[in-house]
Structures are given as C-alpha cells and as structure tokens.
mmCIF file of C-alpha atoms and ligand atoms in Angstrom:
data_model
loop_
_atom_site.group_PDB
_atom_site.id
_atom_site.type_symbol
_atom_site.label_atom_id
_atom_site.label_comp_id
_atom_site.label_asym_id
_atom_site.label_seq_id
_atom_site.Cartn_x
_atom_site.Cartn_y
_atom_site.Cartn_z
ATOM 1 C CA MET A 10 -3.531 22.539 14.128
ATOM 2 C CA THR A 11 -6.527 24.789 14.758
ATOM 3 C CA THR A 12 -8.454 25.982 11.716
ATOM 4 C CA ARG A 13 -8.532 29.739 11.472
ATOM 5 C CA LEU A 14 -11.959 31.208 10.744
ATOM 6 C CA PRO A 15 -12.301 34.621 9.078
ATOM 7 C CA ILE A 16 -12.182 37.365 11.713
ATOM 8 C CA ALA A 17 -14.309 40.475 11.274
ATOM 9 C CA GLY A 18 -12.189 43.604 10.764
ATOM 10 C CA ARG A 19 -9.062 41.684 9.817
ATOM 11 C CA ALA A 20 -8.605 43.274 6.377
ATOM 12 C CA ALA A 21 -6.114 46.168 6.271
ATOM 13 C CA PRO A 22 -7.902 49.555 6.273
ATOM 14 C CA LYS A 23 -5.786 50.918 3.404
ATOM 15 C CA PRO A 24 -4.608 49.166 0.236
ATOM 16 C CA VAL A 25 -1.177 47.574 0.530
ATOM 17 C CA ASP A 26 0.870 46.865 -2.594
ATOM 18 C CA PRO A 27 0.854 43.027 -2.755
ATOM 19 C CA SER A 28 4.353 42.971 -4.288
ATOM 20 C CA LEU A 29 5.899 44.547 -1.150
ATOM 21 C CA ASP A 30 8.159 42.426 1.029
ATOM 22 C CA LEU A 31 6.428 43.445 4.265
ATOM 23 C CA GLU A 32 9.096 42.006 6.579
ATOM 24 C CA ALA A 33 11.838 43.979 4.776
ATOM 25 C CA GLU A 34 9.690 47.144 4.718
ATOM 26 C CA ILE A 35 9.048 46.847 8.457
ATOM 27 C CA VAL A 36 12.784 46.499 9.167
ATOM 28 C CA LYS A 37 13.410 49.639 7.057
ATOM 29 C CA LEU A 38 10.650 51.657 8.740
ATOM 30 C CA LYS A 39 11.849 50.667 12.221
ATOM 31 C CA ARG A 40 15.316 51.990 11.381
ATOM 32 C CA GLU A 41 14.059 55.199 9.700
ATOM 33 C CA LYS A 42 11.683 56.110 12.524
ATOM 34 C CA ASN A 43 13.665 54.746 15.472
ATOM 35 C CA ALA A 44 10.695 52.498 16.204
ATOM 36 C CA VAL A 45 10.397 49.306 18.176
ATOM 37 C CA VAL A 46 7.773 46.564 17.747
ATOM 38 C CA LEU A 47 6.592 45.016 21.013
ATOM 39 C CA ALA A 48 4.438 41.931 20.497
ATOM 40 C CA HIS A 49 2.386 39.610 22.651
ATOM 41 C CA TYR A 50 2.550 35.836 22.180
ATOM 42 C CA TYR A 51 -1.072 35.738 20.982
ATOM 43 C CA GLN A 52 -0.203 37.618 17.803
ATOM 44 C CA ASP A 53 0.057 35.814 14.459
ATOM 45 C CA SER A 54 3.423 34.127 13.986
ATOM 46 C CA ASP A 55 4.460 36.503 11.160
ATOM 47 C CA ILE A 56 4.015 39.438 13.554
ATOM 48 C CA GLN A 57 5.955 37.636 16.296
ATOM 49 C CA ASP A 58 8.788 37.119 13.800
ATOM 50 C CA VAL A 59 9.211 40.873 13.100
ATOM 51 C CA ALA A 60 9.002 41.888 16.781
ATOM 52 C CA ASP A 61 11.970 43.383 18.624
ATOM 53 C CA PHE A 62 10.565 42.137 21.892
ATOM 54 C CA LEU A 63 8.056 39.402 22.757
ATOM 55 C CA GLY A 64 6.663 38.830 26.207
ATOM 56 C CA ASP A 65 3.801 38.516 28.644
ATOM 57 C CA SER A 66 1.932 41.611 29.837
ATOM 58 C CA LEU A 67 4.425 42.382 32.593
ATOM 59 C CA GLN A 68 7.490 41.999 30.386
ATOM 60 C CA LEU A 69 5.879 44.116 27.674
ATOM 61 C CA ALA A 70 5.104 46.869 30.208
ATOM 62 C CA GLN A 71 8.696 46.655 31.481
ATOM 63 C CA ALA A 72 10.024 46.853 27.910
ATOM 64 C CA ALA A 73 7.776 49.863 27.232
ATOM 65 C CA ALA A 74 9.062 51.536 30.395
ATOM 66 C CA THR A 75 12.708 51.217 29.378
ATOM 67 C CA THR A 76 12.780 51.543 25.580
ATOM 68 C CA LYS A 77 14.914 54.280 24.030
ATOM 69 C CA ALA A 78 12.900 54.224 20.789
ATOM 70 C CA ASP A 79 10.876 57.283 19.702
ATOM 71 C CA VAL A 80 7.997 55.169 18.409
ATOM 72 C CA ILE A 81 6.403 52.082 19.984
ATOM 73 C CA CYS A 82 4.332 49.883 17.689
ATOM 74 C CA PHE A 83 2.366 47.719 20.109
ATOM 75 C CA ALA A 84 1.275 44.472 18.487
ATOM 76 C CA GLY A 85 -1.213 43.420 21.107
ATOM 77 C CA VAL A 86 -4.521 44.766 22.368
ATOM 78 C CA HIS A 87 -5.713 48.227 23.380
ATOM 79 C CA PHE A 88 -5.059 48.050 27.134
ATOM 80 C CA MET A 89 -1.457 46.965 26.464
ATOM 81 C CA ALA A 90 -0.771 49.876 24.087
ATOM 82 C CA GLU A 91 -2.534 52.198 26.525
ATOM 83 C CA THR A 92 -0.187 51.027 29.298
ATOM 84 C CA ALA A 93 2.798 51.735 27.015
ATOM 85 C CA LYS A 94 1.430 55.259 26.396
ATOM 86 C CA ILE A 95 0.872 55.849 30.118
ATOM 87 C CA LEU A 96 4.516 54.930 30.703
ATOM 88 C CA ASN A 97 5.680 57.069 27.741
ATOM 89 C CA PRO A 98 3.445 60.132 27.449
ATOM 90 C CA ASP A 99 5.930 61.872 25.136
ATOM 91 C CA LYS A 100 6.471 58.999 22.701
ATOM 92 C CA ILE A 101 4.342 57.997 19.745
ATOM 93 C CA VAL A 102 2.525 54.740 20.500
ATOM 94 C CA VAL A 103 0.662 53.052 17.645
ATOM 95 C CA LEU A 104 -1.631 50.034 17.764
ATOM 96 C CA PRO A 105 -1.983 48.328 14.346
ATOM 97 C CA ASP A 106 -5.770 48.065 14.867
ATOM 98 C CA LEU A 107 -7.317 50.459 17.360
ATOM 99 C CA GLU A 108 -10.349 48.159 17.618
ATOM 100 C CA ALA A 109 -8.280 45.345 19.157
ATOM 101 C CA GLY A 110 -9.973 45.303 22.558
ATOM 102 C CA CYS A 111 -10.341 42.756 25.354
ATOM 103 C CA SER A 112 -13.485 41.208 26.820
ATOM 104 C CA LEU A 113 -12.157 41.740 30.355
ATOM 105 C CA ALA A 114 -11.581 45.464 29.815
ATOM 106 C CA GLU A 115 -14.935 45.850 28.048
ATOM 107 C CA GLY A 116 -16.774 44.042 30.844
ATOM 108 C CA CYS A 117 -15.591 46.525 33.469
ATOM 109 C CA PRO A 118 -16.873 50.060 32.757
ATOM 110 C CA ALA A 119 -15.219 52.723 34.934
ATOM 111 C CA ASP A 120 -18.495 54.160 36.287
ATOM 112 C CA LYS A 121 -19.643 50.725 37.511
ATOM 113 C CA PHE A 122 -16.205 50.004 38.965
ATOM 114 C CA ALA A 123 -16.309 53.363 40.809
ATOM 115 C CA ALA A 124 -19.788 52.488 42.178
ATOM 116 C CA TRP A 125 -18.475 49.093 43.381
ATOM 117 C CA LYS A 126 -15.584 50.823 45.141
ATOM 118 C CA ALA A 127 -17.972 53.309 46.748
ATOM 119 C CA MET A 128 -19.893 50.370 48.295
ATOM 120 C CA HIS A 129 -16.671 49.328 50.114
ATOM 121 C CA PRO A 130 -15.129 52.440 51.653
ATOM 122 C CA GLY A 131 -11.596 51.947 52.988
ATOM 123 C CA SER A 132 -10.931 48.953 50.747
ATOM 124 C CA LEU A 133 -7.955 48.476 48.409
ATOM 125 C CA ALA A 134 -8.675 48.117 44.685
ATOM 126 C CA VAL A 135 -6.367 45.716 42.867
ATOM 127 C CA SER A 136 -6.890 45.521 39.108
ATOM 128 C CA TYR A 137 -5.603 43.071 36.559
ATOM 129 C CA ILE A 138 -3.749 44.977 33.833
ATOM 130 C CA ASN A 139 -6.491 43.863 31.386
ATOM 131 C CA CYS A 140 -8.628 46.930 32.120
ATOM 132 C CA SER A 141 -9.083 50.449 30.761
ATOM 133 C CA ALA A 142 -6.941 53.438 31.762
ATOM 134 C CA GLU A 143 -10.009 54.854 33.557
ATOM 135 C CA VAL A 144 -10.246 51.736 35.749
ATOM 136 C CA LYS A 145 -6.472 51.850 36.324
ATOM 137 C CA ALA A 146 -6.878 55.441 37.516
ATOM 138 C CA LEU A 147 -9.396 54.192 40.113
ATOM 139 C CA SER A 148 -7.088 51.373 41.304
ATOM 140 C CA ASP A 149 -4.489 51.205 44.068
ATOM 141 C CA TYR A 150 -2.436 48.462 42.399
ATOM 142 C CA ILE A 151 -2.210 46.962 38.935
ATOM 143 C CA VAL A 152 -1.134 43.337 38.621
ATOM 144 C CA THR A 153 -0.477 40.870 35.818
ATOM 145 C CA SER A 154 -0.768 37.101 35.950
ATOM 146 C CA SER A 155 2.980 36.847 36.606
ATOM 147 C CA ASN A 156 3.176 39.145 39.635
ATOM 148 C CA ALA A 157 -0.373 39.078 41.065
ATOM 149 C CA GLU A 158 0.367 36.500 43.746
ATOM 150 C CA LYS A 159 3.421 38.391 45.019
ATOM 151 C CA ILE A 160 1.588 41.725 45.092
ATOM 152 C CA VAL A 161 -1.570 40.354 46.748
ATOM 153 C CA ARG A 162 0.589 38.627 49.399
ATOM 154 C CA SER A 163 2.173 42.002 50.197
ATOM 155 C CA LEU A 164 -1.171 43.662 51.046
ATOM 156 C CA PRO A 165 -2.123 44.250 54.692
ATOM 157 C CA ALA A 166 -4.164 41.318 56.013
ATOM 158 C CA ASP A 167 -6.771 43.521 57.731
ATOM 159 C CA LYS A 168 -7.843 45.343 54.557
ATOM 160 C CA THR A 169 -10.810 44.462 52.371
ATOM 161 C CA VAL A 170 -9.485 43.926 48.847
ATOM 162 C CA LEU A 171 -11.539 44.378 45.700
ATOM 163 C CA PHE A 172 -10.118 42.454 42.756
ATOM 164 C CA GLY A 173 -11.210 42.996 39.173
ATOM 165 C CA PRO A 174 -12.004 42.430 36.441
ATOM 166 C CA ASP A 175 -11.183 38.679 36.086
ATOM 167 C CA ARG A 176 -13.103 36.440 38.479
ATOM 168 C CA ASN A 177 -11.121 33.339 37.460
ATOM 169 C CA LEU A 178 -7.724 34.891 38.162
ATOM 170 C CA GLY A 179 -9.169 36.386 41.372
ATOM 171 C CA ALA A 180 -10.551 33.042 42.589
ATOM 172 C CA TRP A 181 -7.248 31.309 41.798
ATOM 173 C CA LEU A 182 -5.355 34.009 43.729
ATOM 174 C CA ASN A 183 -7.718 33.706 46.688
ATOM 175 C CA GLY A 184 -6.925 29.981 46.808
ATOM 176 C CA ARG A 185 -3.150 30.520 46.531
ATOM 177 C CA VAL A 186 -2.917 33.327 49.044
ATOM 178 C CA GLY A 187 -5.700 32.288 51.442
ATOM 179 C CA ARG A 188 -7.598 35.598 51.186
ATOM 180 C CA GLU A 189 -11.180 36.393 50.422
ATOM 181 C CA MET A 190 -10.828 39.232 47.980
ATOM 182 C CA LYS A 191 -14.158 40.413 46.622
ATOM 183 C CA LEU A 192 -14.273 39.637 42.910
ATOM 184 C CA TRP A 193 -15.586 41.622 39.971
ATOM 185 C CA GLN A 194 -17.547 39.116 37.871
ATOM 186 C CA GLY A 195 -15.688 39.478 34.572
ATOM 187 C CA SER A 196 -14.055 36.822 32.415
ATOM 188 C CA CYS A 197 -12.076 36.276 29.236
ATOM 189 C CA ILE A 198 -14.167 35.019 26.311
ATOM 190 C CA VAL A 199 -11.210 32.958 25.106
ATOM 191 C CA HIS A 200 -10.118 31.228 28.316
ATOM 192 C CA GLU A 201 -13.691 30.399 29.282
ATOM 193 C CA THR A 202 -14.209 28.346 26.118
ATOM 194 C CA PHE A 203 -11.928 25.495 27.210
ATOM 195 C CA SER A 204 -13.893 22.357 27.942
ATOM 196 C CA GLU A 205 -13.114 20.270 31.018
ATOM 197 C CA ARG A 206 -14.896 17.304 29.433
ATOM 198 C CA LYS A 207 -12.768 17.439 26.276
ATOM 199 C CA LEU A 208 -9.589 18.095 28.279
ATOM 200 C CA VAL A 209 -10.170 14.950 30.337
ATOM 201 C CA GLY A 210 -10.732 12.982 27.090
ATOM 202 C CA LEU A 211 -7.504 14.418 25.638
ATOM 203 C CA LYS A 212 -5.525 13.435 28.756
ATOM 204 C CA GLU A 213 -6.882 9.864 28.478
ATOM 205 C CA ARG A 214 -5.676 9.689 24.875
ATOM 206 C CA HIS A 215 -2.276 11.187 25.839
ATOM 207 C CA PRO A 216 -1.510 9.681 29.253
ATOM 208 C CA GLY A 217 2.068 11.018 29.278
ATOM 209 C CA ALA A 218 1.069 14.612 28.532
ATOM 210 C CA ILE A 219 1.214 17.467 31.020
ATOM 211 C CA VAL A 220 -1.290 20.348 31.094
ATOM 212 C CA LEU A 221 -0.129 23.978 31.273
ATOM 213 C CA ALA A 222 -2.857 26.575 31.858
ATOM 214 C CA HIS A 223 -3.343 30.314 32.153
ATOM 215 C CA PRO A 224 -5.074 31.465 35.373
ATOM 216 C CA GLU A 225 -7.820 33.137 33.314
ATOM 217 C CA CYS A 226 -9.206 29.588 32.752
ATOM 218 C CA GLU A 227 -12.112 28.402 34.885
ATOM 219 C CA GLU A 228 -11.424 26.389 38.033
ATOM 220 C CA ALA A 229 -12.795 23.225 36.371
ATOM 221 C CA VAL A 230 -9.935 23.419 33.834
ATOM 222 C CA LEU A 231 -7.281 24.688 36.257
ATOM 223 C CA ARG A 232 -7.772 21.675 38.523
ATOM 224 C CA HIS A 233 -6.311 19.459 35.777
ATOM 225 C CA ALA A 234 -3.234 21.648 35.267
ATOM 226 C CA ASP A 235 0.307 20.617 36.186
ATOM 227 C CA TYR A 236 1.390 24.253 35.954
ATOM 228 C CA ILE A 237 -0.583 27.517 36.072
ATOM 229 C CA GLY A 238 1.027 30.801 35.078
ATOM 230 C CA SER A 239 1.412 33.706 32.675
ATOM 231 C CA THR A 240 2.164 33.144 29.005
ATOM 232 C CA THR A 241 5.902 33.503 29.652
ATOM 233 C CA GLY A 242 5.617 31.185 32.649
ATOM 234 C CA ILE A 243 3.873 28.598 30.476
ATOM 235 C CA LEU A 244 6.492 28.947 27.734
ATOM 236 C CA ASN A 245 9.396 28.565 30.175
ATOM 237 C CA TYR A 246 7.769 25.565 31.857
ATOM 238 C CA ALA A 247 7.253 23.936 28.454
ATOM 239 C CA LYS A 248 10.926 24.474 27.581
ATOM 240 C CA SER A 249 12.248 22.890 30.764
ATOM 241 C CA ALA A 250 9.701 20.050 31.170
ATOM 242 C CA PRO A 251 11.062 16.568 30.400
ATOM 243 C CA GLN A 252 7.684 15.453 28.996
ATOM 244 C CA LYS A 253 7.397 15.341 25.205
ATOM 245 C CA GLU A 254 3.642 15.945 24.957
ATOM 246 C CA ILE A 255 2.226 19.172 26.335
ATOM 247 C CA ILE A 256 -1.421 20.282 26.408
ATOM 248 C CA VAL A 257 -1.671 24.082 26.375
ATOM 249 C CA ALA A 258 -4.742 25.794 27.861
ATOM 250 C CA THR A 259 -4.278 29.336 26.630
ATOM 251 C CA GLU A 260 -4.527 31.171 23.304
ATOM 252 C CA PRO A 261 -2.746 29.008 20.693
ATOM 253 C CA GLY A 262 -0.635 31.902 19.332
ATOM 254 C CA ILE A 263 1.912 30.921 21.978
ATOM 255 C CA LEU A 264 2.510 27.580 20.255
ATOM 256 C CA HIS A 265 4.684 29.382 17.679
ATOM 257 C CA GLN A 266 7.399 30.133 20.260
ATOM 258 C CA MET A 267 6.986 26.710 21.899
ATOM 259 C CA GLU A 268 7.459 24.889 18.603
ATOM 260 C CA LYS A 269 10.471 27.057 17.720
ATOM 261 C CA ALA A 270 12.103 26.450 21.099
ATOM 262 C CA CYS A 271 11.259 22.729 21.390
ATOM 263 C CA PRO A 272 11.022 21.094 17.945
ATOM 264 C CA ASP A 273 11.234 17.658 19.604
ATOM 265 C CA LYS A 274 8.016 18.179 21.621
ATOM 266 C CA THR A 275 4.370 17.995 20.592
ATOM 267 C CA PHE A 276 2.107 20.828 21.717
ATOM 268 C CA ILE A 277 -1.620 20.194 21.796
ATOM 269 C CA PRO A 278 -4.009 23.165 22.147
ATOM 270 C CA ALA A 279 -6.664 22.515 24.817
ATOM 271 C CA PRO A 280 -9.980 22.128 22.990
ATOM 272 C CA PRO A 281 -12.922 24.534 23.265
ATOM 273 C CA GLU A 282 -16.375 23.034 24.001
ATOM 274 C CA ALA A 283 -17.726 23.921 20.550
ATOM 275 C CA SER A 284 -16.146 22.910 17.236
ATOM 276 C CA CYS A 285 -14.816 26.365 16.479
ATOM 277 C CA ALA A 286 -11.666 28.473 16.557
ATOM 278 C CA CYS A 287 -13.001 30.298 19.623
ATOM 279 C CA ASN A 288 -9.797 29.555 21.542
ATOM 280 C CA GLU A 289 -8.235 32.219 19.294
ATOM 281 C CA CYS A 290 -8.543 35.753 20.670
ATOM 282 C CA PRO A 291 -10.584 37.692 18.088
ATOM 283 C CA HIS A 292 -9.179 40.972 19.462
ATOM 284 C CA MET A 293 -5.513 39.997 19.227
ATOM 285 C CA LYS A 294 -6.159 38.566 15.775
ATOM 286 C CA LYS A 295 -7.502 41.894 14.469
ATOM 287 C CA ASN A 296 -3.870 42.908 13.997
ATOM 288 C CA SER A 297 -2.105 41.653 10.887
ATOM 289 C CA LEU A 298 1.349 42.073 9.344
ATOM 290 C CA GLU A 299 -0.141 44.533 6.814
ATOM 291 C CA LYS A 300 -1.534 46.636 9.669
ATOM 292 C CA VAL A 301 1.811 46.567 11.505
ATOM 293 C CA TYR A 302 3.435 47.857 8.299
ATOM 294 C CA LEU A 303 0.793 50.587 7.817
ATOM 295 C CA SER A 304 0.972 51.728 11.438
ATOM 296 C CA LEU A 305 4.752 52.161 11.160
ATOM 297 C CA ARG A 306 4.539 53.843 7.750
ATOM 298 C CA ASP A 307 1.811 56.332 8.728
ATOM 299 C CA LEU A 308 2.389 56.470 12.518
ATOM 300 C CA ASP A 309 -1.326 55.871 12.838
ATOM 301 C CA PRO A 310 -3.573 54.831 14.574
ATOM 302 C CA ARG A 311 -2.034 56.465 17.647
ATOM 303 C CA LEU A 312 -2.925 56.212 21.303
ATOM 304 C CA GLU A 313 -3.899 59.649 22.581
ATOM 305 C CA MET A 314 -4.975 60.227 26.187
ATOM 306 C CA ARG A 315 -5.858 63.130 28.474
ATOM 307 C CA ALA A 316 -2.921 64.342 30.602
ATOM 308 C CA ASP A 317 -4.849 63.950 33.894
ATOM 309 C CA LEU A 318 -5.803 60.375 33.009
ATOM 310 C CA LEU A 319 -2.216 59.525 32.037
ATOM 311 C CA GLU A 320 -1.057 60.808 35.401
ATOM 312 C CA LYS A 321 -3.686 59.070 37.533
ATOM 313 C CA ALA A 322 -3.378 55.742 35.723
ATOM 314 C CA ARG A 323 0.401 55.768 36.037
ATOM 315 C CA LEU A 324 0.519 55.608 39.833
ATOM 316 C CA PRO A 325 -0.786 52.021 40.295
ATOM 317 C CA ILE A 326 1.304 50.834 37.329
ATOM 318 C CA ASP A 327 4.450 52.330 38.883
ATOM 319 C CA ARG A 328 3.579 50.585 42.165
ATOM 320 C CA MET A 329 3.327 47.316 40.261
ATOM 321 C CA LEU A 330 6.647 47.817 38.455
ATOM 322 C CA ALA A 331 8.364 48.647 41.749
ATOM 323 C CA LEU A 332 7.042 45.429 43.293
ATOM 324 C CA SER A 333 7.849 43.168 40.307
HETATM 325 P P1 13P B 404 -0.124 37.324 30.027
HETATM 326 O O1 13P B 404 0.245 38.484 30.883
HETATM 327 O O2 13P B 404 -0.006 36.017 30.748
HETATM 328 O O3 13P B 404 0.641 37.329 28.759
HETATM 329 O O4 13P B 404 -1.684 37.424 29.678
HETATM 330 C C1 13P B 404 -2.213 38.357 28.816
HETATM 331 C C2 13P B 404 -3.597 38.038 28.408
HETATM 332 O O5 13P B 404 -4.336 38.830 27.908
HETATM 333 C C3 13P B 404 -4.050 36.698 28.645
HETATM 334 O O6 13P B 404 -5.266 36.526 28.041
HETATM 335 FE FE1 SF4 B 405 -8.508 39.801 26.601
HETATM 336 FE FE2 SF4 B 405 -8.903 37.186 26.680
HETATM 337 FE FE3 SF4 B 405 -8.019 38.287 24.434
HETATM 338 FE FE4 SF4 B 405 -6.402 38.124 26.597
HETATM 339 S S1 SF4 B 405 -7.225 36.426 25.387
HETATM 340 S S2 SF4 B 405 -6.701 39.894 25.289
HETATM 341 S S3 SF4 B 405 -7.894 38.414 28.260
HETATM 342 S S4 SF4 B 405 -10.031 38.645 25.401
#
C-alpha cells in the first residue's frame, strides 16, 4: 500500500454536510439531472465506485462522444473534460476541480507549439490527447496511448512528423514504428518518478512477477516491462496473465480495478526513486467524492470554451475517433 500524503487543494470548496450519504446523493442527482459520471482509473476508489463509465483516455472520449446524458461530470483532469466539451458543445460538462491539470498539458504552451510548427513547414503535427484545446486546434491528429501506434503507422512515410508533448511516448512510438518523429520535450511528473534501480531490486525479490508499464515511463523503466500499454491495456493484460504477482508502473489508482477483478493476484506498485507518494498524480487527486457531489448539485465548475476553439480542436479529435 502507498501512503497518501495531503494534497494541496484537496478540501472541498464549499461546506458539505458530514451526515450526507454522498454515494446515495450522487445516485439521486444523476437521475434528477440526467447526468453521467465518467471517471479515469487514476481517481480515488470511492469516485471510481460511483462512476457510470470507467476507462482510459480513448474510451472516455468515445463515451463522451456517444452519451445521451444532458450533463457530463468528468472525474479526471482538465484536458479530458475539455475533450468531452469539444465533443459536446451543447451539453453541460463539469469537472469536480477545475484546477486538476496535467504536467504534459502545462509543459506545452500553444504559442511555443505554434513556433515549433512554424520551424517545420509542411510537417504533420500529432499530439497526445494530454494537451490543451489550443494545442489540439494546432494539431493534425490527436492520439492516445491506446491508438497512437496505429495512427502513426497510417501517416505517409515521406512526411516530417512532429510529436508532442510527451517525449517518452514519442520515443517509444519511434521505436515501435521505425520512424524518426521530432519530439516535443515534455514529460509526465508521475511516470518519470519510477526508479529503474528500485524496479530491478523489486524484480529480484519477486522473481515470478511480471512488469506492466505505461508508455509515459522513461525508456530505462520500459525496457524491463513485459507489457507496455494504456491503462485499459494494462488492466486487461493483468486480468488475463497467468502470473500471480504483477508489478504496475503507472499511477496506483488503477490497482483498485485490478484488485476487484483479480482478488487472487498481488499487485505491486512500481516504486518512485524518493520515499514519497509521488507516483500518485496530484492533479487527478485534486478531485474528491465531495467535489463530485458538489459539481453535480450545483452544475459547477463548468467547462466553457470559445466557439471557434471548439470547432478547430474538434477536427483532429474526430480524425482520431474515425481511426480508432
Ligand atoms: P490512458 O489513456 O492510458 O488512460 O492515460 C492517461 C494518462 O493521463 C496517463 O497518465
Ligand atoms: Fe498528466 Fe501524468 Fe497526471 Fe496523467 S498522470 S494526468 S499524464 S500528470
């Protein structure tokens, strides 16, 4: 078990009556407002348990594209809720904590991305979904970790491709596909904390264990992985693997679904270099069950975006959904 450290901004912004049964209230609010809760696997387990749909970034975007609900409560981070809003300009999309960002999106400002593109005229810009709507609007294709390889393979071989903002995912894709995409030098603060040295020590102590890793990890960690894929890919691999001990090199929120699906297996979070809880995503963990309740009760905080930005950012997302 990882120890959870206090996370800045975790307290609910408004007082919540402590006697309320939040799970029951959330069920009631979802029915009253025809709302759906979409949640990522890195959310706290109590949030995962009230979600109508759980998935990786691609599945969550697909669910957002097809939902019949009037309100989407997106229990994830800002770029995910923004994607849901881009796909549903006329629906209400709420994010329990509007400050739930992402180091990859923050490390790729649109003006700098535009300047990078301008240095490579005629190139194709492929962006990982973990980026702002402004960067999406500047991109030809959006990808997630579950469809990136397929989409990059489909690109014309004679084109220069710019890939951002995750250099680790980009380098892994270059190796898989045999391309030399130019890489934006961004990274995920969570996936870069995993320690190769400690992972090797862990494997020595658990010789029968397999290692499952997210492609946002550095190459030094990925080279020890038996499987590399999106959060859903990792979960599915864990379910079908015959091994009983599984080392997981991604945010440990996903262990909740693994432990539910495979009570006979032991899941071991890959250790960070420091003795800290820095393998937990501080952005994802800004959301809490109280904030999910408040966002459904008050339909706030909402995602609001300019119409021209919604339109421009939608094009590369639609291309991705068509290719997935
Ligand atoms: P997935 O699409 O694999 O769920 O990844 C989302 C993410 O932010 C990983 O850090
Ligand atoms: Fe962003 Fe990393 Fe958190 Fe995923 S785990 S949301 S990539 S900071």
